[in-house]
XYZ file of C-alpha atoms in Angstrom:
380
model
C 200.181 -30.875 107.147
C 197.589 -31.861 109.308
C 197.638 -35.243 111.692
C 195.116 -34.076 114.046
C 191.985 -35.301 112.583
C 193.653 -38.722 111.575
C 195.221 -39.326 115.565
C 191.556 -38.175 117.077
C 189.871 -40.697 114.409
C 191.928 -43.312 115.532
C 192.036 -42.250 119.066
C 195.897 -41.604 119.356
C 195.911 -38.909 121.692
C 196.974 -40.211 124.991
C 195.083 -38.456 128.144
C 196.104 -34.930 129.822
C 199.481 -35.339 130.759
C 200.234 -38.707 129.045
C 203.452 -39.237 127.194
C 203.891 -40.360 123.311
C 207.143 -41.997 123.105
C 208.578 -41.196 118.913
C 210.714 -43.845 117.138
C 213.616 -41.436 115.519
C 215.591 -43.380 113.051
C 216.767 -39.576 112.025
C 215.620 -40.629 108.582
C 213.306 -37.693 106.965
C 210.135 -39.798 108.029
C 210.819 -39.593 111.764
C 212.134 -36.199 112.025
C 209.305 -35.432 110.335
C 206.840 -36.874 113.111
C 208.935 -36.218 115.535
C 208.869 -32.254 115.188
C 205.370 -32.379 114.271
C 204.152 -33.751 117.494
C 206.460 -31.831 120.026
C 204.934 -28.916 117.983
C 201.389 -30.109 118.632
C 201.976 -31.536 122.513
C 201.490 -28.106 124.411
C 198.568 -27.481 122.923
C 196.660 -30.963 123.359
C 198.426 -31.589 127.049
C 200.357 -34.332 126.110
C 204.551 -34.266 126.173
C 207.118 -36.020 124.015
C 210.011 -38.439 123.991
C 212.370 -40.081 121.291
C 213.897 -43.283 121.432
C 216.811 -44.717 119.131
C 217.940 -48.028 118.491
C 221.588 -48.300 117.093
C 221.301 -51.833 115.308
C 225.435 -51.067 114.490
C 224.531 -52.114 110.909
C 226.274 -49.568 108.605
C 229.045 -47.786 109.098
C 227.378 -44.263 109.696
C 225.152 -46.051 112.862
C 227.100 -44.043 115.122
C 226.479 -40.839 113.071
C 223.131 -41.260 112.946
C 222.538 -41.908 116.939
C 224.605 -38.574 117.275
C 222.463 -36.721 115.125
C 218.694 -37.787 116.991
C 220.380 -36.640 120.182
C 221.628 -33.195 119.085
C 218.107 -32.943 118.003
C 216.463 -33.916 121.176
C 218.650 -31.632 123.019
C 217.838 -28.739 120.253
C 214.192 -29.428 121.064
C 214.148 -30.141 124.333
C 213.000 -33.602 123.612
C 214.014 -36.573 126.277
C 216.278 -38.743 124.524
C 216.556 -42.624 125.051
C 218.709 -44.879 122.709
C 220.835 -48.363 123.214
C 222.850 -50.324 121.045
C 222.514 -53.520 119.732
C 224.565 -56.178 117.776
C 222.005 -57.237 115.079
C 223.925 -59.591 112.996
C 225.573 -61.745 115.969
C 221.867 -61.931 117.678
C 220.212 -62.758 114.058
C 223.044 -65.557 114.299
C 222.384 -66.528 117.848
C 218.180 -67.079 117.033
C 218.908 -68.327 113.432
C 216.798 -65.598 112.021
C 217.572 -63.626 109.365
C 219.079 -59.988 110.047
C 215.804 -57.885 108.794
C 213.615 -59.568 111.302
C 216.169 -59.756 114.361
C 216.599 -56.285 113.732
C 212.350 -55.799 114.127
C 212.105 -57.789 117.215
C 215.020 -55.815 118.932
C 213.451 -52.602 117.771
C 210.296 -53.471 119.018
C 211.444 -54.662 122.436
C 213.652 -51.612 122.972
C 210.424 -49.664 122.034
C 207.798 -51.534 124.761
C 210.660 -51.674 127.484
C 211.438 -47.787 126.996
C 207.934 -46.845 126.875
C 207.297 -49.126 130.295
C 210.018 -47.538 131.716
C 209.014 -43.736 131.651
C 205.201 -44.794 131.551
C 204.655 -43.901 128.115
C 201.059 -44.355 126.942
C 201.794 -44.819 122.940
C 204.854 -45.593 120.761
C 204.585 -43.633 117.560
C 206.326 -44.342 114.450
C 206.973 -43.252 111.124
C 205.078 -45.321 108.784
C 203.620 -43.240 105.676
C 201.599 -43.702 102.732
C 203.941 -44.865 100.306
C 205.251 -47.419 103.148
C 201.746 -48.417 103.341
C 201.038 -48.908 99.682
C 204.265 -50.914 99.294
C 203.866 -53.447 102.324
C 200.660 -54.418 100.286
C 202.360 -54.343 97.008
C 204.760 -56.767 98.490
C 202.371 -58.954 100.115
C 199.942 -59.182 97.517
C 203.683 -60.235 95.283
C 205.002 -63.355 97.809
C 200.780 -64.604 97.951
C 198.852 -63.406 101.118
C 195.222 -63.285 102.420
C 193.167 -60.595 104.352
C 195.763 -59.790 106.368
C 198.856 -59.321 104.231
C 196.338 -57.231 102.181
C 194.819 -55.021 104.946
C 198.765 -53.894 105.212
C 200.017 -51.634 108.594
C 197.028 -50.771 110.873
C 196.765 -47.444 112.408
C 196.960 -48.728 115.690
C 198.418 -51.878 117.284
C 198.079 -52.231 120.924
C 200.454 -48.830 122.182
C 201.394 -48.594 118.563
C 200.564 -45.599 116.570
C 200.812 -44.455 113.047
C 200.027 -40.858 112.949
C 201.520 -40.264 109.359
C 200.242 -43.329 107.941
C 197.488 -41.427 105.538
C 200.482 -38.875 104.404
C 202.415 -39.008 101.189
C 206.166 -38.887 101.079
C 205.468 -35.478 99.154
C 203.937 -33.929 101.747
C 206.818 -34.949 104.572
C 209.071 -33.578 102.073
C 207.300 -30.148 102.032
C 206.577 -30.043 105.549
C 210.720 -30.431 105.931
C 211.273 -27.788 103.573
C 208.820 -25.298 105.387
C 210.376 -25.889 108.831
C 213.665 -26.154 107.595
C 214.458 -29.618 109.178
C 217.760 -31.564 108.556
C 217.627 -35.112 108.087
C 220.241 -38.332 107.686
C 220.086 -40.507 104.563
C 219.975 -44.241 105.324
C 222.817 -45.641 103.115
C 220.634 -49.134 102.590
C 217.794 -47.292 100.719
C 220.139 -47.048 97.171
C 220.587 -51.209 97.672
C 218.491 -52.734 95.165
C 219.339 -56.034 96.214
C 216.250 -55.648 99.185
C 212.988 -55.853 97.516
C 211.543 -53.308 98.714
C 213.927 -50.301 97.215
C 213.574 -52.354 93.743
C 209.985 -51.791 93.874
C 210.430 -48.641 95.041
C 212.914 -47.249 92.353
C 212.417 -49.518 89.447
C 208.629 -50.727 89.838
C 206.889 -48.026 91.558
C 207.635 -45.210 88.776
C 205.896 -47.746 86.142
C 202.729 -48.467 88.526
C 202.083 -44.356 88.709
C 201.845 -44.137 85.061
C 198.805 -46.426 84.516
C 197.491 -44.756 87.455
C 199.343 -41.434 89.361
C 197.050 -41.955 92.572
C 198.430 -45.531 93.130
C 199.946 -45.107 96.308
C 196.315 -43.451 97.557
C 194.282 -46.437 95.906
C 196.094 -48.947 97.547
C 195.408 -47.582 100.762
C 191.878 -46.839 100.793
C 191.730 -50.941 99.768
C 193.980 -51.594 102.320
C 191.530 -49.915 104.467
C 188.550 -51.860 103.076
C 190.050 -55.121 103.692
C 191.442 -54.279 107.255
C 187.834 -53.854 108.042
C 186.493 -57.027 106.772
C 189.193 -58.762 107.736
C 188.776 -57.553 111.294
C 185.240 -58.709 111.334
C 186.550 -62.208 110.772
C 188.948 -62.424 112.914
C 186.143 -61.736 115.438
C 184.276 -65.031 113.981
C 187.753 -66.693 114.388
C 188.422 -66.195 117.980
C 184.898 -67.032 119.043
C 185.715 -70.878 118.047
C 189.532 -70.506 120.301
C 189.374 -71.018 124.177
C 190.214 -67.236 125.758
C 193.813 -68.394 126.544
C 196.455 -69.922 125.627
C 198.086 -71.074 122.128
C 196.332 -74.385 121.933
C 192.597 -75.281 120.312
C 191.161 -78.704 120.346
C 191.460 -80.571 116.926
C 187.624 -81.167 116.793
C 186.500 -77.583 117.139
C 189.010 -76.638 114.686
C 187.913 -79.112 111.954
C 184.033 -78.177 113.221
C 185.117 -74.459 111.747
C 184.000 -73.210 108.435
C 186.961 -73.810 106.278
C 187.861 -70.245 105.149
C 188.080 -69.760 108.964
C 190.368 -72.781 109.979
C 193.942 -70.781 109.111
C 192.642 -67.758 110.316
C 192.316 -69.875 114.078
C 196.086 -71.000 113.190
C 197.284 -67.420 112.788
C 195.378 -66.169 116.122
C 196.990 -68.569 117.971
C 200.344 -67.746 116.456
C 199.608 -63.942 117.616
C 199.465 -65.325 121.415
C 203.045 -66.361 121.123
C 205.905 -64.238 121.786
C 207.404 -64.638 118.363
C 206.820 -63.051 115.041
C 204.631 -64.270 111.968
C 206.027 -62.350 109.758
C 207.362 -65.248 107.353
C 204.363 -67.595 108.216
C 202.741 -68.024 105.057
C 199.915 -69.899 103.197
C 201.843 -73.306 102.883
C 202.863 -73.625 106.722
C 198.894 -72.669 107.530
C 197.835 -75.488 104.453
C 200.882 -77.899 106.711
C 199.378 -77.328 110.510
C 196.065 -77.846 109.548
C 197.019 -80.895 107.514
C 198.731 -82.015 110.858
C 195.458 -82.057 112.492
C 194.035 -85.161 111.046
C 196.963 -86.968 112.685
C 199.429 -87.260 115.216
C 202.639 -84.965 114.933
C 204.647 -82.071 115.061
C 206.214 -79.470 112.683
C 208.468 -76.641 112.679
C 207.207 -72.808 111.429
C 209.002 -70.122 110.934
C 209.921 -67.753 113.407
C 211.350 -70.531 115.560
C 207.739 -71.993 116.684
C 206.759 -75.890 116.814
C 203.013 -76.910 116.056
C 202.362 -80.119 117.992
C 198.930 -82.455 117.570
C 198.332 -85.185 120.223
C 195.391 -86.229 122.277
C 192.961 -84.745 120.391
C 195.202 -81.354 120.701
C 196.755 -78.820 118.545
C 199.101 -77.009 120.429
C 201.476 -74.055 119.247
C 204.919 -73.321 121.291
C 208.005 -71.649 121.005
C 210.683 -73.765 120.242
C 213.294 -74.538 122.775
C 216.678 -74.194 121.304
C 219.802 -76.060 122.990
C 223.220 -74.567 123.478
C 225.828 -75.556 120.553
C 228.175 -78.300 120.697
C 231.280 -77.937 123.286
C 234.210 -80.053 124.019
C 233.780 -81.018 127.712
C 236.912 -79.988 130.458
C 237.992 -82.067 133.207
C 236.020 -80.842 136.533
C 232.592 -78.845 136.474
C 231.627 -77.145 132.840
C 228.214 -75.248 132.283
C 225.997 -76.043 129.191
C 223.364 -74.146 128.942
C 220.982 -75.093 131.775
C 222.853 -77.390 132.991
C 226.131 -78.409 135.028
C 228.195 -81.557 133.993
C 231.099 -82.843 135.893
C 233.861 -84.666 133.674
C 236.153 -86.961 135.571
C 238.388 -89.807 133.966
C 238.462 -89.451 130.171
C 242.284 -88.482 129.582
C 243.182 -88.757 126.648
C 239.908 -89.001 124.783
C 237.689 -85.730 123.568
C 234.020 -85.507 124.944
C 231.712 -83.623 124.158
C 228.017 -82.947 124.635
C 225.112 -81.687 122.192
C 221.516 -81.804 121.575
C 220.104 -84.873 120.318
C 219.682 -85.656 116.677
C 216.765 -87.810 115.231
C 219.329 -89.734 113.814
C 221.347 -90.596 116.867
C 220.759 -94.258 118.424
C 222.239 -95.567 122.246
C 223.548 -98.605 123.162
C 221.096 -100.872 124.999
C 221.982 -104.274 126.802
C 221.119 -105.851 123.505
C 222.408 -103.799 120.822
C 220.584 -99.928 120.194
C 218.002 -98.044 120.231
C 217.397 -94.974 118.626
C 216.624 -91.942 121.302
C 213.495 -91.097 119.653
C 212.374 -94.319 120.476
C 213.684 -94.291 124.149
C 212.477 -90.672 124.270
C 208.751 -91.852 123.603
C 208.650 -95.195 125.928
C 209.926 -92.869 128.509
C 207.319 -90.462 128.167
C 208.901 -87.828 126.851
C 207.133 -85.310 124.592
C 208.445 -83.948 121.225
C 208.075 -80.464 122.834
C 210.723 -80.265 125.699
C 213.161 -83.167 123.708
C 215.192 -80.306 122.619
C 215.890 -79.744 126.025
């Protein structure tokens, strides 16, 4: 097994004396890339660290953090890991547990790599991983992007087994002798990806055994295409920010007007991964008017003033029962005095709430906009 003409094509060599900083899951994949590179690193100048997120998912976590040290140690590898609770966060940002568990991977990755001044993050996305991403995109309805599948290189992330089949990890395993941990989740057929995987994928090679290779090289086709739009794309978008004005965006050749949406959506510190077609067709629909809607991901698409603008979503603490004296909600500190007797409490507003006026109500949406008060910090 070979990497090195695939990392120099795609330029993931970091300088003399730079550091590549390995995501070990201690999965056969990782181990894999892991022990390739600190084989390769004396020789092209460059050294090696791992880095392990325990998401405390499954009841072997601990196991396998335990494992990807002794390892590191064996190897001589610097070893970084933390632990995380996935399913109380994914509950917390009202996401759901796959994708909490990505954005706390990722920003245990970037803050690791900052710390010990690590030029690349490398992880241990094959072939077959490639193939299927597509597979599944092409399944739930996607465009360019969903079909160019995981590119080599994103940012300080690199892919350096992304061209290599799960056979040849396997062999490479085998020659060095390398142990490995099996991820208990991969036999659960109720994710979609180990259906298509086990039930789907052995079908798929039997009209054609080079699937997995096919759908690559068209992944790599359309990443290339699709890249040369996006270029189009962000010439029409000011340089900065997560806002366009409504008139340029409309001006825009159609087949380029969601690709402007999903640009925008990349300058946001949130994930895209379950904006689809219908909330691009629903923002752009938004900008013949005045209004706001909520995406995925927990992001809010606002169009005023000739404006669209695209912003994370403030969220407000949950409902508490107030104390007598000083209590803390979220930003703010509220004093409680009087009131035996009687339970109060404080919350967010709801669009269905209404105060009493001198003369009867009003509903707070209404006060909220004669006061001046935009849709974007009501939450708050």
């Amino acid at each position: 097994m070979d990497l090195l003409p695939w990392m120099e094509r795609w330029h993931m060599l970091p300088p003399e004396g730079g550091v590549i900083l390995c995501a070990v899951s201690g999965g056969r994949d990782s181990v894999c890339l892991l022990h390739y590179l600190t084989t390769i690193a004396p020789r092209c100048g460059f050294s090696v660290a791992a880095a392990h997120l325990n998401h405390r998912m499954r009841p072997e976590a601990q196991r396998d953090e335990d494992f990807v040290r002794g390892l590191c140690r064996e190897w001589n590898v610097s070893f970084y890991t933390e632990a995380v609770p996935v399913y109380e966060t994914a509950a917390r940002w009202g996401l759901g547990v796959e994708e909490t568990g990505r954005r706390l991977r990722y920003d245990f990755l970037f803050r690791t790599a900052d710390a010990i001044g690590a030029a690349y993050i490398a992880t241990a996305h094959h072939a077959q991983d490639q193939a299927e991403t597509v597979l599944l995109n092409l399944l739930r309805g996607t465009g360019p992007e969903g079909l160019g599948g995981i590119p080599p290189v994103r940012g300080r992330i690199i892919r350096p087994l992304l061209q290599t089949s799960r056979a040849e990890i396997e062999d490479y395993l085998r020659a060095n002798g390398l142990p490995h941990v099996e991820d208990s989740t991969n036999e659960d057929t109720h994710y979609a990806r180990n259906r298509l995987r086990r039930e789907l994928w052995p079908q798929l090679e039997t009209v054609n055994p080079a699937v997995t290779r096919a759908i690559g090289r068209t992944a790599e086709i359309v990443r290339g295409e699709n890249a040369y739009l996006d270029t189009l794309a962000a010439e029409r978008l000011p340089v900065e920010g997560a806002a366009v004005e409504t008139a340029a965006l409309l001006a825009a050749p159609e087949p380029l007007r969601p690709r402007m949406v999903r640009l925008l959506l990349d300058r946001l510190p949130t994930g895209k991964k379950d904006v689809g077609a219908v909330h691009m067709d629903a923002v752009l629909a938004l900008t013949g008017s005045s209004g706001t809607l909520d995406l995925p991901g927990g992001v809010r698409a606002v169009c005023r003033d000739g404006w669209l603008r695209l912003m994370v979503k403030e969220t407000a603490p949950p409902e508490m029962t107030l104390r007598q004296g000083l209590n803390r909600w979220g930003d703010y500190d509220i004093t409680l005095r009087g009131g035996q007797g009687h339970r109060v409490t404080v919350r967010s507003w709801k669009s269905s709430d209404r105060m009493a006026v001198e003369r009867g109500s009003r509903s707070l949406k209404r006060l909220f906009a004669d006061a001046g008060i935009g849709v974007e910090t009501r939450d708050s």
